[in-house]
XYZ file of C-alpha atoms in Angstrom:
477
model
C -62.383 -13.172 -26.410
C -59.393 -14.446 -28.452
C -56.949 -16.681 -26.827
C -53.145 -17.149 -27.631
C -50.932 -20.256 -26.979
C -47.413 -20.008 -27.536
C -45.383 -23.463 -28.106
C -41.485 -22.816 -27.628
C -39.582 -25.601 -29.180
C -35.655 -25.210 -28.102
C -33.345 -25.479 -30.923
C -36.551 -26.722 -33.284
C -35.302 -26.638 -37.046
C -36.927 -26.825 -40.226
C -33.847 -28.716 -41.909
C -35.134 -31.775 -39.445
C -38.964 -31.230 -39.393
C -39.925 -30.729 -43.139
C -38.248 -34.110 -44.202
C -39.511 -35.862 -41.547
C -42.858 -34.343 -42.454
C -42.689 -35.522 -45.984
C -41.909 -39.168 -44.902
C -44.830 -39.175 -42.323
C -43.220 -39.168 -39.055
C -44.690 -36.099 -38.366
C -48.456 -35.702 -39.326
C -49.599 -33.078 -36.687
C -46.617 -30.753 -37.977
C -47.817 -31.611 -41.566
C -51.257 -30.679 -40.578
C -50.026 -27.232 -38.893
C -47.882 -26.251 -42.055
C -50.647 -27.152 -44.402
C -53.516 -24.962 -42.733
C -51.321 -22.214 -40.918
C -48.915 -20.195 -42.106
C -44.959 -20.659 -41.168
C -41.344 -19.720 -42.197
C -37.767 -19.326 -41.080
C -37.376 -17.389 -37.940
C -33.892 -15.498 -38.112
C -32.352 -15.797 -34.532
C -30.347 -13.127 -32.316
C -26.719 -12.795 -33.158
C -25.231 -14.745 -31.640
C -28.172 -17.379 -31.629
C -28.017 -18.114 -28.009
C -30.908 -19.306 -25.869
C -30.393 -16.299 -23.415
C -30.811 -13.580 -25.875
C -32.958 -15.205 -28.179
C -35.861 -15.813 -25.464
C -35.155 -12.341 -24.037
C -35.593 -10.750 -27.594
C -38.873 -12.506 -27.937
C -40.069 -11.425 -24.407
C -39.037 -8.003 -24.883
C -39.591 -7.157 -28.180
C -35.880 -5.546 -28.283
C -32.476 -6.176 -29.377
C -29.690 -7.093 -26.983
C -28.797 -3.565 -26.648
C -31.603 -2.395 -25.170
C -32.530 -5.568 -23.162
C -28.868 -6.205 -21.967
C -28.575 -9.624 -22.764
C -25.657 -10.935 -25.186
C -25.201 -14.484 -24.142
C -26.214 -16.059 -20.812
C -22.980 -14.680 -19.091
C -21.726 -11.103 -19.518
C -18.455 -9.597 -18.686
C -18.740 -7.769 -15.301
C -18.024 -3.835 -16.112
C -14.669 -2.903 -15.192
C -13.377 -6.401 -14.592
C -12.006 -9.256 -16.512
C -14.501 -11.972 -15.425
C -17.914 -12.764 -16.273
C -21.420 -13.280 -14.424
C -24.250 -15.373 -14.806
C -27.252 -13.273 -15.941
C -30.944 -13.793 -14.802
C -34.253 -12.212 -14.944
C -33.103 -9.189 -12.898
C -30.760 -8.321 -15.742
C -33.184 -7.575 -18.027
C -33.417 -3.732 -18.839
C -37.087 -3.245 -19.895
C -40.358 -4.564 -19.578
C -41.172 -8.099 -20.618
C -44.452 -9.313 -22.326
C -45.461 -11.240 -19.282
C -45.328 -7.554 -17.036
C -47.097 -5.842 -20.196
C -49.963 -8.419 -20.349
C -50.555 -8.155 -16.849
C -50.674 -4.419 -16.964
C -53.278 -4.988 -19.590
C -55.219 -7.528 -16.840
C -54.522 -10.265 -19.262
C -54.375 -13.670 -17.419
C -50.975 -15.386 -18.116
C -49.805 -18.952 -17.369
C -46.196 -19.189 -18.757
C -44.185 -22.550 -18.146
C -40.506 -23.075 -18.386
C -39.554 -19.872 -20.291
C -35.488 -19.087 -19.812
C -34.581 -16.189 -17.946
C -37.495 -15.778 -15.909
C -36.055 -16.535 -12.674
C -36.072 -14.758 -10.281
C -39.694 -14.542 -10.520
C -41.700 -11.379 -10.823
C -45.301 -10.820 -9.529
C -47.689 -11.918 -12.867
C -51.369 -11.473 -13.305
C -51.622 -15.223 -13.482
C -48.760 -18.230 -13.039
C -45.272 -17.997 -13.688
C -43.265 -21.574 -13.604
C -39.559 -20.360 -14.131
C -37.189 -22.164 -16.722
C -33.400 -22.439 -17.695
C -31.237 -20.492 -15.041
C -33.560 -21.125 -12.273
C -31.080 -22.737 -9.419
C -33.368 -25.660 -8.305
C -36.655 -26.385 -7.262
C -35.881 -25.814 -3.684
C -35.761 -22.089 -4.457
C -39.217 -19.779 -4.946
C -39.776 -20.683 -8.770
C -43.645 -19.872 -9.078
C -45.677 -17.378 -8.893
C -48.102 -17.528 -6.755
C -45.338 -19.112 -4.224
C -48.103 -21.469 -3.431
C -48.351 -22.679 -6.811
C -44.866 -24.563 -6.312
C -46.748 -27.051 -3.828
C -49.532 -27.595 -6.447
C -46.471 -28.707 -9.042
C -45.181 -31.165 -6.344
C -48.892 -32.557 -5.790
C -49.327 -33.292 -9.546
C -45.528 -34.280 -10.304
C -43.697 -35.061 -7.070
C -40.215 -35.285 -8.669
C -40.689 -32.433 -10.906
C -37.468 -30.675 -12.662
C -36.417 -27.590 -13.839
C -34.010 -29.200 -16.303
C -32.156 -32.433 -17.201
C -28.677 -33.256 -15.398
C -26.401 -33.158 -17.924
C -24.199 -36.496 -17.218
C -23.674 -37.654 -20.821
C -21.129 -40.444 -21.410
C -20.141 -42.683 -24.225
C -20.952 -45.716 -21.835
C -23.939 -47.137 -23.623
C -25.921 -47.633 -20.364
C -25.355 -44.076 -19.038
C -26.064 -42.803 -22.576
C -29.091 -44.385 -22.595
C -30.341 -43.315 -18.843
C -29.746 -39.706 -20.078
C -31.916 -39.904 -23.043
C -34.872 -41.339 -20.846
C -34.358 -38.402 -18.203
C -34.657 -36.109 -21.344
C -38.019 -38.049 -22.373
C -39.148 -38.096 -19.116
C -38.713 -34.587 -18.063
C -40.640 -33.883 -21.476
C -43.474 -36.177 -20.017
C -43.704 -34.039 -16.730
C -43.630 -30.505 -18.554
C -46.534 -31.983 -21.067
C -48.464 -33.209 -17.788
C -47.910 -29.500 -15.873
C -49.086 -27.950 -19.440
C -52.152 -29.844 -19.687
C -52.978 -28.890 -15.898
C -52.462 -25.575 -16.792
C -54.704 -25.257 -20.124
C -57.612 -27.375 -18.179
C -57.742 -25.864 -14.527
C -56.524 -22.380 -14.773
C -57.794 -18.954 -16.331
C -55.592 -17.362 -18.772
C -55.332 -15.335 -22.104
C -52.068 -16.070 -22.851
C -50.536 -19.554 -22.143
C -47.156 -20.656 -22.787
C -44.714 -23.334 -22.567
C -41.071 -23.821 -23.709
C -39.712 -27.399 -24.313
C -36.005 -27.577 -23.717
C -35.997 -31.684 -24.736
C -35.376 -31.013 -28.280
C -32.551 -28.660 -27.663
C -30.655 -31.042 -25.176
C -31.010 -34.117 -27.334
C -29.731 -32.617 -30.463
C -26.521 -31.318 -28.509
C -25.500 -34.557 -27.385
C -26.948 -37.084 -29.919
C -26.817 -35.428 -33.611
C -23.536 -37.333 -34.264
C -25.350 -40.758 -34.331
C -27.860 -39.043 -36.922
C -25.189 -37.162 -38.782
C -23.350 -39.762 -41.194
C -20.531 -36.920 -42.309
C -19.949 -36.177 -38.086
C -16.560 -37.269 -37.011
C -17.771 -39.163 -34.264
C -20.638 -40.556 -36.098
C -21.264 -44.218 -34.835
C -23.723 -46.506 -36.594
C -23.025 -49.264 -33.993
C -25.559 -48.073 -31.611
C -28.912 -49.214 -30.628
C -32.046 -47.617 -32.829
C -33.374 -45.528 -29.794
C -30.177 -43.557 -29.776
C -29.986 -43.688 -33.511
C -33.417 -42.198 -33.682
C -33.003 -40.139 -30.488
C -33.654 -36.759 -32.106
C -36.401 -38.180 -34.250
C -38.317 -39.865 -31.436
C -38.134 -36.655 -29.020
C -39.872 -34.728 -32.440
C -42.543 -37.387 -32.749
C -43.267 -36.834 -28.908
C -43.782 -33.006 -29.764
C -45.962 -34.263 -32.300
C -47.781 -36.199 -30.150
C -48.268 -33.036 -27.775
C -49.404 -30.763 -30.605
C -52.176 -33.585 -31.730
C -53.591 -33.679 -28.268
C -53.431 -29.624 -28.299
C -55.380 -29.394 -31.662
C -58.137 -31.736 -30.535
C -58.512 -29.825 -27.288
C -58.617 -26.311 -28.540
C -61.817 -24.692 -29.805
C -62.045 -21.699 -32.356
C -60.926 -18.704 -30.516
C -57.426 -19.750 -29.990
C -54.462 -18.908 -31.814
C -51.305 -21.241 -31.632
C -47.887 -19.647 -32.211
C -45.241 -22.535 -32.829
C -41.325 -20.987 -32.770
C -38.060 -21.920 -31.619
C -35.417 -19.780 -30.438
C -32.480 -20.668 -33.210
C -32.028 -23.933 -35.382
C -29.773 -26.486 -35.066
C -26.681 -28.410 -36.893
C -23.660 -30.501 -36.215
C -20.391 -29.259 -34.742
C -17.149 -30.746 -35.941
C -14.173 -28.552 -34.136
C -13.904 -25.373 -31.995
C -11.948 -22.074 -32.704
C -10.207 -21.053 -29.680
C -9.705 -17.321 -30.571
C -7.339 -16.499 -27.372
C -4.723 -18.936 -28.515
C -5.060 -16.776 -32.004
C -4.999 -13.561 -30.389
C -1.882 -14.911 -28.730
C -0.096 -15.853 -32.137
C -0.873 -12.556 -33.333
C 0.653 -10.389 -30.915
C -2.958 -9.028 -29.590
C -2.620 -11.446 -25.897
C 0.298 -11.688 -23.469
C 0.803 -14.350 -20.967
C 2.747 -13.832 -17.677
C 6.045 -14.759 -17.365
C 5.605 -16.792 -14.041
C 6.186 -20.107 -12.937
C 2.625 -21.188 -12.041
C 1.747 -20.191 -15.609
C 4.417 -22.391 -17.202
C 3.283 -24.998 -15.355
C -0.194 -24.542 -16.478
C 1.129 -24.191 -20.021
C 3.166 -27.435 -19.741
C 0.136 -29.377 -18.370
C -2.342 -28.058 -21.481
C 0.701 -29.200 -24.067
C 0.664 -32.763 -22.389
C -2.991 -33.145 -22.655
C -4.071 -31.937 -19.043
C -7.386 -30.114 -20.151
C -10.578 -29.068 -18.050
C -12.214 -31.745 -19.998
C -10.271 -34.041 -18.614
C -10.180 -32.682 -14.978
C -14.214 -32.429 -15.396
C -14.159 -36.196 -16.220
C -11.850 -37.021 -13.312
C -13.751 -34.818 -10.877
C -17.074 -36.716 -11.881
C -15.329 -40.265 -11.836
C -14.128 -39.520 -8.228
C -18.053 -38.819 -7.218
C -17.278 -34.885 -6.513
C -20.809 -33.983 -7.658
C -22.042 -36.462 -4.860
C -19.872 -35.003 -2.097
C -22.119 -32.177 -0.932
C -25.834 -33.118 -1.977
C -27.110 -30.551 0.073
C -25.366 -27.684 -1.966
C -27.530 -26.494 -5.192
C -25.930 -27.423 -8.632
C -24.875 -23.758 -9.778
C -22.742 -23.755 -6.662
C -21.591 -27.081 -7.064
C -20.331 -26.104 -10.843
C -18.672 -22.945 -9.443
C -16.801 -25.162 -7.023
C -15.588 -27.630 -9.855
C -14.900 -24.644 -11.837
C -12.602 -23.178 -8.882
C -10.653 -26.671 -8.635
C -10.539 -26.650 -12.228
C -8.795 -23.406 -12.829
C -6.319 -24.309 -10.476
C -4.605 -26.409 -12.896
C -5.617 -25.140 -16.385
C -4.717 -21.680 -17.954
C -7.407 -19.283 -17.592
C -7.511 -15.249 -17.304
C -5.661 -15.138 -14.389
C -2.559 -16.048 -16.546
C -2.796 -13.249 -18.683
C -0.548 -10.189 -18.606
C -3.502 -7.694 -18.996
C -1.029 -4.602 -19.012
C 0.510 -5.654 -22.579
C -2.548 -7.263 -23.838
C -4.581 -5.422 -26.354
C -7.706 -7.575 -27.002
C -9.062 -11.066 -25.592
C -12.038 -13.269 -26.267
C -14.932 -14.122 -23.591
C -18.000 -15.832 -24.763
C -20.176 -15.937 -27.925
C -20.838 -19.920 -29.045
C -22.620 -21.660 -31.800
C -19.654 -20.122 -34.192
C -20.077 -16.875 -32.717
C -17.203 -14.933 -30.957
C -17.167 -11.732 -28.782
C -13.895 -9.869 -28.823
C -13.247 -7.137 -26.471
C -10.500 -4.463 -26.846
C -8.546 -3.805 -23.674
C -9.534 -0.135 -23.667
C -7.783 2.398 -21.161
C -10.298 3.868 -18.762
C -12.942 1.193 -19.469
C -10.954 -1.922 -18.374
C -8.695 -2.176 -15.046
C -5.701 -2.295 -16.962
C -6.240 -1.136 -20.307
C -3.306 -1.140 -22.564
C -5.009 0.478 -25.510
C -5.699 4.131 -25.664
C -8.974 5.742 -26.773
C -7.164 7.653 -29.582
C -5.655 4.757 -30.911
C -9.036 2.357 -30.372
C -10.270 2.494 -33.725
C -7.256 2.098 -35.453
C -6.697 -1.138 -33.475
C -9.899 -2.554 -33.951
C -9.904 -2.180 -37.757
C -6.501 -3.831 -37.726
C -7.810 -6.555 -35.788
C -10.844 -7.032 -38.139
C -8.743 -7.167 -41.142
C -6.592 -9.664 -39.338
C -9.491 -11.747 -38.427
C -10.665 -11.621 -42.182
C -7.214 -13.527 -43.236
C -7.423 -16.141 -40.519
C -7.527 -19.529 -42.646
C -7.673 -23.297 -41.853
C -4.260 -25.068 -41.042
C -2.640 -25.788 -44.097
C -5.094 -24.324 -46.287
C -5.902 -20.853 -48.163
C -9.565 -21.577 -47.102
C -11.133 -18.500 -44.579
C -12.478 -19.239 -41.548
C -14.109 -16.275 -40.463
C -17.531 -14.856 -42.483
C -19.404 -11.900 -41.138
C -17.361 -9.618 -38.821
C -19.427 -6.719 -36.928
C -18.460 -3.892 -34.726
C -21.135 -3.645 -32.348
C -23.000 -0.621 -33.160
C -23.024 -2.165 -36.673
C -25.709 -4.788 -34.906
C -27.464 -3.214 -31.990
C -28.276 -0.249 -30.383
C -29.550 1.177 -26.987
C -28.193 1.405 -23.338
C -26.815 -1.739 -22.912
C -23.726 -1.229 -25.788
C -21.427 -0.277 -22.677
C -21.435 -3.963 -21.560
C -21.101 -5.291 -25.068
C -18.229 -6.680 -26.873
C -16.199 -4.397 -29.290
C -16.298 -7.005 -32.070
C -18.835 -9.817 -32.832
C -17.347 -12.904 -35.799
C -19.238 -15.723 -37.082
C -17.495 -18.631 -38.539
C -17.968 -19.503 -42.456
C -18.502 -22.767 -41.909
C -21.168 -23.444 -39.387
C -19.845 -26.652 -37.948
C -17.007 -24.716 -36.181
C -17.897 -23.486 -33.117
C -16.272 -21.256 -30.668
C -15.408 -21.722 -27.043
C -17.621 -20.596 -24.675
C -16.104 -21.784 -21.393
C -12.316 -22.360 -20.713
C -11.096 -20.718 -23.689
C -7.606 -22.116 -22.961
C -8.252 -25.533 -23.065
C -6.097 -26.355 -25.453
C -2.858 -24.605 -27.271
C -4.154 -25.126 -30.726
C -6.148 -22.531 -32.758
C -8.501 -25.247 -33.968
C -9.299 -28.026 -31.723
C -12.079 -30.458 -30.728
C -15.080 -29.206 -28.469
C -14.364 -29.444 -24.978
C -17.560 -30.953 -24.224
C -19.394 -34.411 -25.697
C -21.886 -32.163 -27.613
C -21.950 -33.161 -31.617
C -25.072 -30.513 -32.420
C -24.779 -26.722 -32.093
C -27.410 -23.738 -32.801
C -27.588 -22.241 -36.124
C -29.619 -18.744 -37.141
C -32.488 -20.646 -39.060
C -35.101 -21.364 -36.393
C -38.873 -21.911 -37.023
C -41.990 -19.848 -36.619
C -45.799 -21.256 -37.418
C -49.203 -19.556 -36.645
C -52.186 -21.488 -36.736
C -55.800 -20.475 -35.877
C -59.216 -19.335 -37.322
C -58.248 -16.144 -38.405
C -54.941 -17.395 -40.303
């Protein structure tokens, strides 16, 4: 019986792999490309980890499986909720294979928590609260992991800093976590029964988000004055993947097919577009006229932003004050503290607001119309919905760079032009794409600034692209 191995390389891009193959840095990738079949993978819209891997695992579009991002606007509310595997509206590959009595072993794939019963082994990935949770099936496999890797982690704590020693420590954690993932994969490969085996490596995604600036000479934050380990951080992680693939090719027999794939590509990010500020400038969004909002606006105007607040809270050791609290709860506490001092949705006058922005990212944005009957304080009547939507789209098309006639927005879609299915009811009304892919869109704290275009809120210098990777290799390929 033929077996299948899927290697997920989060954020993998031919834009980097092909040049490195040509100059001899990635010999195993070269072998796979020469002897297999490969091409560009087109990601979901938006090209985000959540909807992309859920689309992979279900074979369906977000309108059917319900994931447009990691977060979603709660129905009938003006707030978002963090999604998880319970929110997937259809059967996954793991369930289908299990029903077909195929043995599976799946490691670290995003949106697999909470774990469901499968015919084999499942170790959940991104969106798992912590290793204190029940992150394996069967539950007893959790102890086997800790026996093999006592300090096994789901992900890497993102404590990136421009301080050289902290930056180096962060990179070391990325590589160390990759090595632990490889060790567990090798155990599954050699010691468990499986027909379908999969591992997802997030190291490529994480290192590209935070270290892209040291590779891109055109980046506004580019610095050549760094150690070679930092300058070559992304290349060195890809080399680690290449070494793993070499081991895999030496270990498989002829009845195994390998699929190598990413969820999206990668590239630089220079600036963010803050669409809620643009909506306010065009008369689609209105603030409340109260003292608290005026004070918070003044604080933003003087440079008091969520980014600064986060830095301050981390500096005073907020994250260490309650070590018994899991990371997700800790971040929610930090968010609550930050939102007391900065502008947020609580400052919006919903009775006058016609449209608002929530989520998106990677150069793609979601706009919701404040529709009467659907939203708690809907200000747009249903008979005026289409006219307002069309006007808004036309206004978006005219959005330009400051002091320039160059258009900022590229593709614009209404949701029914992209997707179909029962989950359209929670979807945004409009999705847009920036013309220049180095311009991102804010995911959290859309009121980080009063400007329409400003620097990103985080230390990220790389972000997602539509063009990912796909490669298939085996005896029948």
